[in-house]
CSV table of C-alpha atoms in Angstrom, one decimal:
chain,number,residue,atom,x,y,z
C,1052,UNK,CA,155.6,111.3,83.1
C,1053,UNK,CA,159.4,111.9,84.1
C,1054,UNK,CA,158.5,110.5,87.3
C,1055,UNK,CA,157.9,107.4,86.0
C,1056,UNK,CA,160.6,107.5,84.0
C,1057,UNK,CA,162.7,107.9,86.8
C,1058,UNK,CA,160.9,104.7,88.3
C,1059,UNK,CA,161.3,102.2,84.7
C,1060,UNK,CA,165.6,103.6,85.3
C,1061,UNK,CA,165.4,102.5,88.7
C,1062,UNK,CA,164.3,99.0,88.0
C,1063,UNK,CA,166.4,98.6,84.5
C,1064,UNK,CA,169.9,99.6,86.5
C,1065,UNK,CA,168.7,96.6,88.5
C,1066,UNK,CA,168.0,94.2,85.7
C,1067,UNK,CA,171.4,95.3,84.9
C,1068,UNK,CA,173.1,94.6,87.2
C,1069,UNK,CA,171.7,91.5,87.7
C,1070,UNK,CA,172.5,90.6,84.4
C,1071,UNK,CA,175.8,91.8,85.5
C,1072,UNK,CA,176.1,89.1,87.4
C,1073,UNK,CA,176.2,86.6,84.6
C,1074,UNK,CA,179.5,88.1,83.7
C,1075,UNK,CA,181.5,90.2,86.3
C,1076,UNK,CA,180.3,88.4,89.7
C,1077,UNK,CA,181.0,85.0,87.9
C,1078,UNK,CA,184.6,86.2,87.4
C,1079,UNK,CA,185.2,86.4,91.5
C,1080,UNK,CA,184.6,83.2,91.7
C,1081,UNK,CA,186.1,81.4,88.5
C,1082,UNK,CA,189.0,80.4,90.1
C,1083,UNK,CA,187.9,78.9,93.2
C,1084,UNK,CA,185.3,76.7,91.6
C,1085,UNK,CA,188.0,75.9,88.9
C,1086,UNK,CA,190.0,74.4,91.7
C,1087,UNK,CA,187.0,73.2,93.5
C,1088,UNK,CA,187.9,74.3,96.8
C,1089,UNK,CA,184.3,75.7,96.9
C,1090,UNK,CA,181.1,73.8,95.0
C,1091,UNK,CA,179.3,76.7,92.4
C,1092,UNK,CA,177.1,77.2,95.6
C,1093,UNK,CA,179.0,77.8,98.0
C,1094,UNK,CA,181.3,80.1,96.0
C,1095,UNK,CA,178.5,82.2,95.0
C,1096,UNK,CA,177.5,82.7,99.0
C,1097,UNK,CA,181.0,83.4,99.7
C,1098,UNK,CA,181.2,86.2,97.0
C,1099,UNK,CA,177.9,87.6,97.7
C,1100,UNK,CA,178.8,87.9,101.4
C,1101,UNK,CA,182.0,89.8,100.7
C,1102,UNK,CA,179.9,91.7,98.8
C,1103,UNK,CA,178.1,93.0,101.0
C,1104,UNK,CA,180.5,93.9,103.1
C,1105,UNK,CA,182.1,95.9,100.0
C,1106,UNK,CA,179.4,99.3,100.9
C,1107,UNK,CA,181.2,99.1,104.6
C,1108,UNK,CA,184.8,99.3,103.3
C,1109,UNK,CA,184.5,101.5,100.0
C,1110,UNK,CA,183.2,104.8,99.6
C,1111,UNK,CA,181.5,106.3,96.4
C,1112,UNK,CA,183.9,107.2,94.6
C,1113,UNK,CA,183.5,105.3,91.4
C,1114,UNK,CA,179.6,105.9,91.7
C,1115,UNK,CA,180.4,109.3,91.1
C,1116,UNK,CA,182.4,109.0,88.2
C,1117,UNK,CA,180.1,107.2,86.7
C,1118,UNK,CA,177.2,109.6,87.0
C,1119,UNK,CA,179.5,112.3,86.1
C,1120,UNK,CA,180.0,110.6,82.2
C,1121,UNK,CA,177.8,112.8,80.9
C,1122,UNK,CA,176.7,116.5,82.3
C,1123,UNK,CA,173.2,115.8,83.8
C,1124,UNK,CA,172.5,119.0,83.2
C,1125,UNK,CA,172.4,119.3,79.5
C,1126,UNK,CA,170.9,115.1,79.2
C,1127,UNK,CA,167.4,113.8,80.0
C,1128,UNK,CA,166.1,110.8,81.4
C,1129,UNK,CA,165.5,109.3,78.0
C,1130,UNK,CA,169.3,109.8,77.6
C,1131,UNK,CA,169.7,107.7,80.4
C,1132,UNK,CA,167.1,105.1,80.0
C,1133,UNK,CA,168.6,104.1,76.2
C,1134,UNK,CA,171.9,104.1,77.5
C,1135,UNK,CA,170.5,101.2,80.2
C,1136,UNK,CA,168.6,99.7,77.9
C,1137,UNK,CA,171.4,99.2,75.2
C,1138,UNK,CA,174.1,98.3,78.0
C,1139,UNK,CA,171.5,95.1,78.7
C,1140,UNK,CA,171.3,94.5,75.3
C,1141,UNK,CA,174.8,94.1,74.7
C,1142,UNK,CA,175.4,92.1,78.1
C,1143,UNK,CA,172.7,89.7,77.3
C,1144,UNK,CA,174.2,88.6,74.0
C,1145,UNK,CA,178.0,88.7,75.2
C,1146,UNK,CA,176.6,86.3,77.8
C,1147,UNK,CA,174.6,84.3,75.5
C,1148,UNK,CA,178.5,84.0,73.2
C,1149,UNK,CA,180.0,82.9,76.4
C,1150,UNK,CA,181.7,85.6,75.9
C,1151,UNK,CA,183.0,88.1,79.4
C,1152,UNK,CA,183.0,91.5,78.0
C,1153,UNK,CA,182.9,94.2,80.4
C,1154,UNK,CA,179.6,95.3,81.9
C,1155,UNK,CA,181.0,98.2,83.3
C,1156,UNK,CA,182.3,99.6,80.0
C,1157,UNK,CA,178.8,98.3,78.3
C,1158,UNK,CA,177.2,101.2,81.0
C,1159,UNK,CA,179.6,103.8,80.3
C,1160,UNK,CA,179.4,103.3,76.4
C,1161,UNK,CA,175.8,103.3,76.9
C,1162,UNK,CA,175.5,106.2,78.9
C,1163,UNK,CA,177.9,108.1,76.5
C,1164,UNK,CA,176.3,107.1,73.1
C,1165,UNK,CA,173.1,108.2,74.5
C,1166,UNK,CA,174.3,111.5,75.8
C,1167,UNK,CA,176.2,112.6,72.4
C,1168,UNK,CA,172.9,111.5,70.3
C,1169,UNK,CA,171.2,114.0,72.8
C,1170,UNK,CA,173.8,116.8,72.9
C,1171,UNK,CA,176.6,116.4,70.9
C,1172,UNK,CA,180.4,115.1,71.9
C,1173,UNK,CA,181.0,118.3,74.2
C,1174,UNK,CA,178.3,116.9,76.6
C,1175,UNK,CA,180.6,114.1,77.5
C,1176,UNK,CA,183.2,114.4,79.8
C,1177,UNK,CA,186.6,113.1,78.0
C,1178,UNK,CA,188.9,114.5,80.4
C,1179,UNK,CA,188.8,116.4,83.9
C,1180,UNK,CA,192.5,117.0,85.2
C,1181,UNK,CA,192.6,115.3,88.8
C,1182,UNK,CA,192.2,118.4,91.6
C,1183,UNK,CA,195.1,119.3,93.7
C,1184,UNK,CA,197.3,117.0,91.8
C,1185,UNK,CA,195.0,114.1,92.2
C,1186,UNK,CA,194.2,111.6,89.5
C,1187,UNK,CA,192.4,112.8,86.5
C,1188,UNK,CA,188.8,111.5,85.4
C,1189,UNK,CA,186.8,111.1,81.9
C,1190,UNK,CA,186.2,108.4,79.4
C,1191,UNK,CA,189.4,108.8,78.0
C,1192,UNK,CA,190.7,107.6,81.5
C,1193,UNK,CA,188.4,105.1,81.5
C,1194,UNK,CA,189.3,103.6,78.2
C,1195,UNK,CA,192.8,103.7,79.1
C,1196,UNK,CA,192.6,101.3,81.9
C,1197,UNK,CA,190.9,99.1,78.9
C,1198,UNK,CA,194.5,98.3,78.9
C,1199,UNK,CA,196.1,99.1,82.1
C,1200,UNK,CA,193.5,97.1,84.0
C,1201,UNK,CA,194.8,94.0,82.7
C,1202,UNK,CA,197.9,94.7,82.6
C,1203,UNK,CA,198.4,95.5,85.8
C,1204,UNK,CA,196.8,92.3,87.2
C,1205,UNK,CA,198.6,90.1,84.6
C,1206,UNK,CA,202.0,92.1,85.8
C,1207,UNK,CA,201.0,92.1,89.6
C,1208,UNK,CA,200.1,88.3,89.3
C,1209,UNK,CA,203.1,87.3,87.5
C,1210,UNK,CA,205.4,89.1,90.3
C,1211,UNK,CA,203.1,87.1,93.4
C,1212,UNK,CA,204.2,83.7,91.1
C,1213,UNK,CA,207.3,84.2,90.6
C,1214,UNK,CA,207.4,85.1,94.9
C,1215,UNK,CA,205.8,82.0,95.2
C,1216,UNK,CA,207.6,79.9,93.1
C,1217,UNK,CA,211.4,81.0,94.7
C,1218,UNK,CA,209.8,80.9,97.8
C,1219,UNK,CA,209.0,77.1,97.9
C,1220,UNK,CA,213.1,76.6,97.6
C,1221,UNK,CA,215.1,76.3,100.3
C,1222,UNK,CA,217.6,79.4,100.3
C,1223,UNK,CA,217.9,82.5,103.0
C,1224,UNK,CA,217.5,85.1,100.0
C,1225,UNK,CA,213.6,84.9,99.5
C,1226,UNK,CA,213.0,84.8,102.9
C,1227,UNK,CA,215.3,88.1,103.1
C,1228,UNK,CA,213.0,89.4,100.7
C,1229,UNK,CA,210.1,88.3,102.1
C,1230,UNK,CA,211.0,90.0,105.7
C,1231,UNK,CA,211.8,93.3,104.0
C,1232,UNK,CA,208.5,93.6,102.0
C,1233,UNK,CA,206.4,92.8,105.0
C,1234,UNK,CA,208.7,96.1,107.1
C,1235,UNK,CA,207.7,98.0,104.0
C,1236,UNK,CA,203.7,97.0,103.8
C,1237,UNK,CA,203.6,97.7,107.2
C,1238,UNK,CA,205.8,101.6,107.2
C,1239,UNK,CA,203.3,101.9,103.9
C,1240,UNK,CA,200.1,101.2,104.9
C,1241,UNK,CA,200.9,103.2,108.7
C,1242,UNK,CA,201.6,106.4,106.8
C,1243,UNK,CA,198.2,106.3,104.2
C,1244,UNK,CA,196.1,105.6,107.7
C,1245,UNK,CA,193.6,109.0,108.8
C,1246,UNK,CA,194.2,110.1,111.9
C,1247,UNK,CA,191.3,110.9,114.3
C,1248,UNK,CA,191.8,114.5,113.4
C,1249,UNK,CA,191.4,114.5,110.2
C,1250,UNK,CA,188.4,112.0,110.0
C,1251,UNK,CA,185.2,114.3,108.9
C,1252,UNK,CA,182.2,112.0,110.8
C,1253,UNK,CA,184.0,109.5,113.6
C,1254,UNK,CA,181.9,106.8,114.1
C,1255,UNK,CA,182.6,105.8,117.3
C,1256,UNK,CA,183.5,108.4,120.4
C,1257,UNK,CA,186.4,106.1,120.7
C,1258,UNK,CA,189.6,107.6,119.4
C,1259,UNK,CA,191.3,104.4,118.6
C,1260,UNK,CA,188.1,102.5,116.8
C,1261,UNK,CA,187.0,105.4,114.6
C,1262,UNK,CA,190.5,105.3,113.4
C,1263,UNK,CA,189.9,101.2,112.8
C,1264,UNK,CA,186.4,101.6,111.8
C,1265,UNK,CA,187.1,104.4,109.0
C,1266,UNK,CA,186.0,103.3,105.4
C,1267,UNK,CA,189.8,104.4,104.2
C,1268,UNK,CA,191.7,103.1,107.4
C,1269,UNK,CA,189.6,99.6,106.4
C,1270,UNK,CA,190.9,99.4,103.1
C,1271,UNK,CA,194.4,99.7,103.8
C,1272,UNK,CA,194.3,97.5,106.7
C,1273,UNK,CA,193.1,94.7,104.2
C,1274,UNK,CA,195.6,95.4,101.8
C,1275,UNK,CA,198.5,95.0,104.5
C,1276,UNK,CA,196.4,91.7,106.2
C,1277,UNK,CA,196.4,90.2,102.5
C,1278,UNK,CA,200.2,90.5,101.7
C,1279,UNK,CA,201.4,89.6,105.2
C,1280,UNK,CA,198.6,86.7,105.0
C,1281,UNK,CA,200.8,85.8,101.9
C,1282,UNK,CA,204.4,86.4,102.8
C,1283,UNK,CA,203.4,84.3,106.4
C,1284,UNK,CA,203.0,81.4,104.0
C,1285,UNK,CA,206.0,82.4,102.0
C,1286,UNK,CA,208.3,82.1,105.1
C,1287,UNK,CA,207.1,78.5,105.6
C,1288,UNK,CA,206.5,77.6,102.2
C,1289,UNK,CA,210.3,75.5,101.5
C,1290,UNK,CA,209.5,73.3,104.9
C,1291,UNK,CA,206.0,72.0,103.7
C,1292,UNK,CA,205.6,69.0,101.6
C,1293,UNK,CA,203.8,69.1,98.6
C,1294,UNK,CA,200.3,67.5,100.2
C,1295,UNK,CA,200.7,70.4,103.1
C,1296,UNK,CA,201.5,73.2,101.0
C,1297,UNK,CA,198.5,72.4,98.3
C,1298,UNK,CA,196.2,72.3,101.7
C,1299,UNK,CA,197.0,75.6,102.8
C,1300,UNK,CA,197.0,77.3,99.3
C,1301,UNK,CA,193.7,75.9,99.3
C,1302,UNK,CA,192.7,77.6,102.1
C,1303,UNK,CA,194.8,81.0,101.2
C,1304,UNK,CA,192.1,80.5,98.4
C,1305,UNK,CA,189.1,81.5,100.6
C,1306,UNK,CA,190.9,84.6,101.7
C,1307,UNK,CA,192.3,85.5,98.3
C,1308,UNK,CA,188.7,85.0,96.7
C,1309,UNK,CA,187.2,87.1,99.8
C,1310,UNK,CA,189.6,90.1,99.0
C,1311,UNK,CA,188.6,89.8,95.1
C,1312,UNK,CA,184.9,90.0,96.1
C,1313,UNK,CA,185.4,92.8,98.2
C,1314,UNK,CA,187.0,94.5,95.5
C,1315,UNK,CA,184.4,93.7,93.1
C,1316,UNK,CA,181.5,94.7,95.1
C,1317,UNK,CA,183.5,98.0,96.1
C,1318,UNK,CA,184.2,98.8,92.1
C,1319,UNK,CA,180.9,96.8,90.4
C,1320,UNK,CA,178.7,97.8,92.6
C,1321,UNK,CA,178.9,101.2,92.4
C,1322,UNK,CA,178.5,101.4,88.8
C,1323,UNK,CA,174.3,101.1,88.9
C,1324,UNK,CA,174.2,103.6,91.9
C,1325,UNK,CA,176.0,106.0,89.4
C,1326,UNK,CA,173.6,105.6,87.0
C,1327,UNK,CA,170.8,105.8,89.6
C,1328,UNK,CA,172.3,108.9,90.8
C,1329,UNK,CA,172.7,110.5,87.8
C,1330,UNK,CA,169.0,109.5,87.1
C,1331,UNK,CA,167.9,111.4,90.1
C,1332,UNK,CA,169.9,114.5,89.5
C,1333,UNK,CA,168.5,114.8,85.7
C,1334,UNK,CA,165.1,114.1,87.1
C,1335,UNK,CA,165.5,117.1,89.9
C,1336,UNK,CA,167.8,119.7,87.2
C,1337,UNK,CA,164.8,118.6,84.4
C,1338,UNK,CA,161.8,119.4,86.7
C,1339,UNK,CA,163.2,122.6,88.5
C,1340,UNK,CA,163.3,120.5,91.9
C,1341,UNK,CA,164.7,121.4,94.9
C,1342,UNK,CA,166.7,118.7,96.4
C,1343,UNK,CA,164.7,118.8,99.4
C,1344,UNK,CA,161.6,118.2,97.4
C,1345,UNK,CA,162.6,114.4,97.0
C,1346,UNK,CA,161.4,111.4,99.2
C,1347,UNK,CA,164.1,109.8,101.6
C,1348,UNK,CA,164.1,106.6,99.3
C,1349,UNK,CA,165.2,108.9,96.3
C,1350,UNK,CA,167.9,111.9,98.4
C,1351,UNK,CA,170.9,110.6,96.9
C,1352,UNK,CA,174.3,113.2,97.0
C,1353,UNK,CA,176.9,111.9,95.7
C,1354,UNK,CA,180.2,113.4,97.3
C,1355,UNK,CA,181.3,116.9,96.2
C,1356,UNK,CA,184.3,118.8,97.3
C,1357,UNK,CA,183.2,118.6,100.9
C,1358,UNK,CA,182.9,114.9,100.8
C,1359,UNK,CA,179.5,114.9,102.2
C,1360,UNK,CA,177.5,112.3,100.3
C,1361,UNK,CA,174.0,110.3,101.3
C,1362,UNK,CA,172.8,106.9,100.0
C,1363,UNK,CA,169.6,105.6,100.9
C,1364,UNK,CA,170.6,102.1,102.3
C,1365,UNK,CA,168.2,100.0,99.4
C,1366,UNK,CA,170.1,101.1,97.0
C,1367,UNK,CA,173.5,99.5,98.2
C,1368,UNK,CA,171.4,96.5,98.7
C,1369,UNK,CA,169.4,96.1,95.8
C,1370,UNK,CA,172.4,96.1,94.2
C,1371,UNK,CA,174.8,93.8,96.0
C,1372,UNK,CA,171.4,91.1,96.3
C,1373,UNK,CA,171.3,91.9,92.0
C,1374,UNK,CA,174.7,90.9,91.5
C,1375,UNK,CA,174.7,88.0,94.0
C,1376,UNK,CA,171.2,86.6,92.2
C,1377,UNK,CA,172.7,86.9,88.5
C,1378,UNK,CA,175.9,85.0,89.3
C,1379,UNK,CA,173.9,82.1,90.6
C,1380,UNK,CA,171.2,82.1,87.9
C,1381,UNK,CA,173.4,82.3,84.9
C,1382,UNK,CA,177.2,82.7,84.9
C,1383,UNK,CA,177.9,79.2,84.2
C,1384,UNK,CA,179.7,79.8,81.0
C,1385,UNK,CA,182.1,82.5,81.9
C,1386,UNK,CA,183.1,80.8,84.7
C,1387,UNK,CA,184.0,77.7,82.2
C,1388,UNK,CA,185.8,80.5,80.2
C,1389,UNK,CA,187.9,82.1,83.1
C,1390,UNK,CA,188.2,79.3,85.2
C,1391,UNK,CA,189.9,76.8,82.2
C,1392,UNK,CA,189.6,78.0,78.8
C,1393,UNK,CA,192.4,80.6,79.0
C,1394,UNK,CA,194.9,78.8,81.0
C,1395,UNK,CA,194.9,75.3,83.8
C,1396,UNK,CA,194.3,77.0,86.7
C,1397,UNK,CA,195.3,75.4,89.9
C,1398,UNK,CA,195.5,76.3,93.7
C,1399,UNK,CA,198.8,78.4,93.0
C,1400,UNK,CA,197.5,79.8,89.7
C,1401,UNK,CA,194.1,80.7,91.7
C,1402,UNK,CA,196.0,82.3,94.9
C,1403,UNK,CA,198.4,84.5,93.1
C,1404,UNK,CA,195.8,85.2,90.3
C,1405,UNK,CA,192.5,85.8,93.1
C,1406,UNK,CA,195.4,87.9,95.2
C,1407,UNK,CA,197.0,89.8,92.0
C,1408,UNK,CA,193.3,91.2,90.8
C,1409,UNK,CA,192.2,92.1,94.5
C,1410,UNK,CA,195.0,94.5,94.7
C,1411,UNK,CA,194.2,96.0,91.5
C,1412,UNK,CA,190.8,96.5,91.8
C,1413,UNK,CA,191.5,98.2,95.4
C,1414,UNK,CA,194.1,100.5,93.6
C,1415,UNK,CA,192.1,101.5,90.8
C,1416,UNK,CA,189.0,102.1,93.2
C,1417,UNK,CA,190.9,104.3,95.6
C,1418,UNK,CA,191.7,106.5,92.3
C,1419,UNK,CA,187.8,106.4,91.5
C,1420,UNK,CA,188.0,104.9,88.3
C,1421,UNK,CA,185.5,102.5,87.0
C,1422,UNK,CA,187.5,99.2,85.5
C,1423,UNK,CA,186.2,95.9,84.6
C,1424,UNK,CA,186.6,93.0,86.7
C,1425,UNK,CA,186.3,90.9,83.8
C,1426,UNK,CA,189.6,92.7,82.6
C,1427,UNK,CA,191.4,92.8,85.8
C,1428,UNK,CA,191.1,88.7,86.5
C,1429,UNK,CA,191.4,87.9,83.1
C,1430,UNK,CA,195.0,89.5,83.0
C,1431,UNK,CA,195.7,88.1,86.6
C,1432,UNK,CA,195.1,84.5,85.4
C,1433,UNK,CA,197.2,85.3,81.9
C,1434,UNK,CA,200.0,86.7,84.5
C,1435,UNK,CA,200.2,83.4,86.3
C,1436,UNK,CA,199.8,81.5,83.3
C,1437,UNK,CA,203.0,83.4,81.6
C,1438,UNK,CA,205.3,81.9,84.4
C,1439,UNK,CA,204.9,78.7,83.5
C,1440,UNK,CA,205.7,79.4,79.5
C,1441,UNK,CA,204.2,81.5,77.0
C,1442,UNK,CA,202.5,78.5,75.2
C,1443,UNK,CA,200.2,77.6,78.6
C,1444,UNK,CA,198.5,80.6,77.6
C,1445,UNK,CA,195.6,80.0,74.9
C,1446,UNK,CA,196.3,83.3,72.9
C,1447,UNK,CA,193.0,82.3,70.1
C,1448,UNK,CA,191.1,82.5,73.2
C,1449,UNK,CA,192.5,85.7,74.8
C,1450,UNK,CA,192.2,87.2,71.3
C,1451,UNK,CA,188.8,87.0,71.1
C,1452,UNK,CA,188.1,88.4,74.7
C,1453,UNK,CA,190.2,91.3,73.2
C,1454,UNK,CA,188.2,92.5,70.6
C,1455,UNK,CA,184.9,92.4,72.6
C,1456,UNK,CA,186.9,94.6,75.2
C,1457,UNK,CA,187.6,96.9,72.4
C,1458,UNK,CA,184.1,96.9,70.8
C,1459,UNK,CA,182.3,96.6,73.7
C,1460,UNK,CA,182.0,100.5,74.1
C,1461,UNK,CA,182.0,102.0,70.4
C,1462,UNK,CA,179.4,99.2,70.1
C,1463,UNK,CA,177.4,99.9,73.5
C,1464,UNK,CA,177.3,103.4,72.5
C,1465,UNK,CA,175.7,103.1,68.6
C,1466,UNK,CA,173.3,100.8,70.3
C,1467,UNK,CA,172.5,103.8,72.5
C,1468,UNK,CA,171.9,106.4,70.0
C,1469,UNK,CA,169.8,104.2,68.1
C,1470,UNK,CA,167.4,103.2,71.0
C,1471,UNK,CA,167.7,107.4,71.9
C,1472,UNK,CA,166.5,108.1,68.7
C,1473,UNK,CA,164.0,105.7,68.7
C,1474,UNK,CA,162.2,106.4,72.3
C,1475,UNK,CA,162.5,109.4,71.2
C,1476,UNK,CA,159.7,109.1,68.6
C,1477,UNK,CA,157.2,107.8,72.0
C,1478,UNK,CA,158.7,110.1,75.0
């Protein structure tokens, strides 16, 4: 019986997250289709490709925190399965408002509702200080970035604008400034690189390309590629003409969109593996398994103090080809939303916006924490909207995209304990 339990979780976090796509893959793309620099299509190929290449740059980190919402040990599957099943619900009408609440928080408030219906509050885990002065994990984290997310795409976009904007004038001191932030990316990024010493499982006998090739090294090579990528433009941005400079922020588009996808799959995607993990664990803790015991398709560790970890490699896929397959099917109308509805979005707008959210999505994954996409463009494309005047922003439209942030969890997780309660009456 728990087996197939195990089994109906397995294919619900998929549903999921291909229902996820109607609202957090659309938002990688909203801008770019906005500008039409790609058609719907060809955007969604794009995103889904970067994607994809998400499970080579990122670890699984976020996965982790997201099984760890809850102690498995003290849950059951049934915990689990109404948290998924309330999470869909609540995505599926959210999507059917138009509306792009957070999928990611929709999980967590499922999982957590669930879990307290089960066991109480103290089964949760609020708060877990960081280890060796490292950043600290819990809901309460999680529900803080609620804010934070946003706010530090809308503040990290509105700085790229205002770069952009001075930059397109014809005076030494952005350029000045422009040089001096490209010396500092570049001193920054060379001291957060692993040398080969340090790295646990070099995958190349190569010295030089296991350094390249390493999942951390990778990351912070793209975040030095995309600023360079921009402050290049920014040094030639006052001799273009206005034709010129709208073809190649056009084109900055593709790579900006790129680095948003990647973030995306590298924070989204690992939300379902989570849940799968966590599945897998309760399933082994519940029976009196041995890890051992479980097929290859089903040996998932997620990384403990040792960083060892294992993911079967379907798993990564099923849930990049989910999120992919959603978007294309159905995220029409938060695209529409994102991509117009909150403020005119052009080829700058998209750029510093796309650019803004990439970078948060890659800080906030390197900390493990599990925010919203939806959050993180949304306050990217308010950012870029706030430099051209506090009006261009459509505040009755942001408000409402506020309170569904706010309810989505509280709301996620009563849903939970009421679908708990009742599968608990069958299971």
């Amino acid at each position: 019986m728990d087996f197939t339990i195990l089994i109906v979780i397995i294919v619900l976090a998929l549903i999921f997250d291909y229902i996820n796509g109607f609202h957090d893959a659309a938002n990688a793309i909203a801008t770019i289709v906005a500008t039409k620099v790609l058609t719907p299509f060809q955007a969604v190929v794009w995103a889904a490709f970067f994607n994809f290449l998400a499970y080579w740059v990122f670890g699984f980190g976020v996965a982790d925190t997201v099984a760890k919402t809850a102690n498995t040990m003290e849950i059951n599957l049934t915990v689990i399965l109404a948290g998924i099943i309330a999470a869909i619900c609540w995505n599926l009408l959210t999507w059917w408002l138009g509306i792009p609440s957070s999928s990611s928080h929709t999980l967590i408030g499922g999982f957590a509702g669930a879990a307290i219906a089960h066991a109480g509050f103290d089964v949760v885990t609020w708060y877990k200080a960081g280890s060796g002065g490292g950043m600290p994990s819990g809901v309460v984290i999680i529900i803080a970035f609620i804010v934070l997310a946003p706010l530090l795409g809308a503040l990290a976009s509105y700085l790229i604008s205002i770069w952009l904007l001075n930059s397109s004038k014809k005076s030494i001191y952005p350029k000045i400034f422009t040089g001096s932030l490209m010396l500092a990316t570049i001193v920054f990024v060379a001291f957060q690189m692993v040398p080969y010493e340090k790295i646990k499982k070099p995958r190349f006998d190569s010295h030089f390309w296991s350094v390249v090739f390493e999942a951390h090294n990778i990351k912070w090579f793209l975040v030095a590629f995309i600023i360079l990528s921009v402050s290049t433009f920014c040094l030639f941005f006052s001799r273009m003409s206005h034709s010129k400079s709208e073809s190649w922020l056009k084109k900055m588009q593709l790579l900006s969109s790129a680095a948003f996808s990647l973030g995306h799959g590298g924070n989204d995607s690992q939300k379902v593996m989570g849940i799968i993990a966590a599945a897998v664990a309760v399933y082994i803790h519940t029976n009196g398994l041995p890890q051992e015991s479980m097929p290859e398709w089903l040996n998932v560790v997620l990384p403990d103090e040792t960083g060892d970890f294992h993911m079967p490699a379907w798993i990564p896929l099923a849930c990049y080809s989910a999120i992919a397959a959603g978007t294309l099917s159905g995220g029409w109308k938060i695209v529409k939303t994102m991509g117009s509805k909150i403020t005119k979005v052009t080829s700058f707008e998209g750029v510093a916006a796309e650019t803004a959210g990439a970078l948060t999505l890659y800080f906030t994954e390197h900390l493990k924490i599990p925010v919203s996409t939806t959050h993180t463009i949304t306050g990217s494309i308010i950012g870029v909207g706030l430099t051209k005047r506090v009006s261009a922003v459509r505040w009755g439209v942001t408000v409402s995209l506020i309170w569904a942030w706010v309810l989505t969890i509280p709301i996620s997780a009563i849903l939970a304990a009421l679908f708990y309660y009742l599968l608990n009456l069958f299971l």
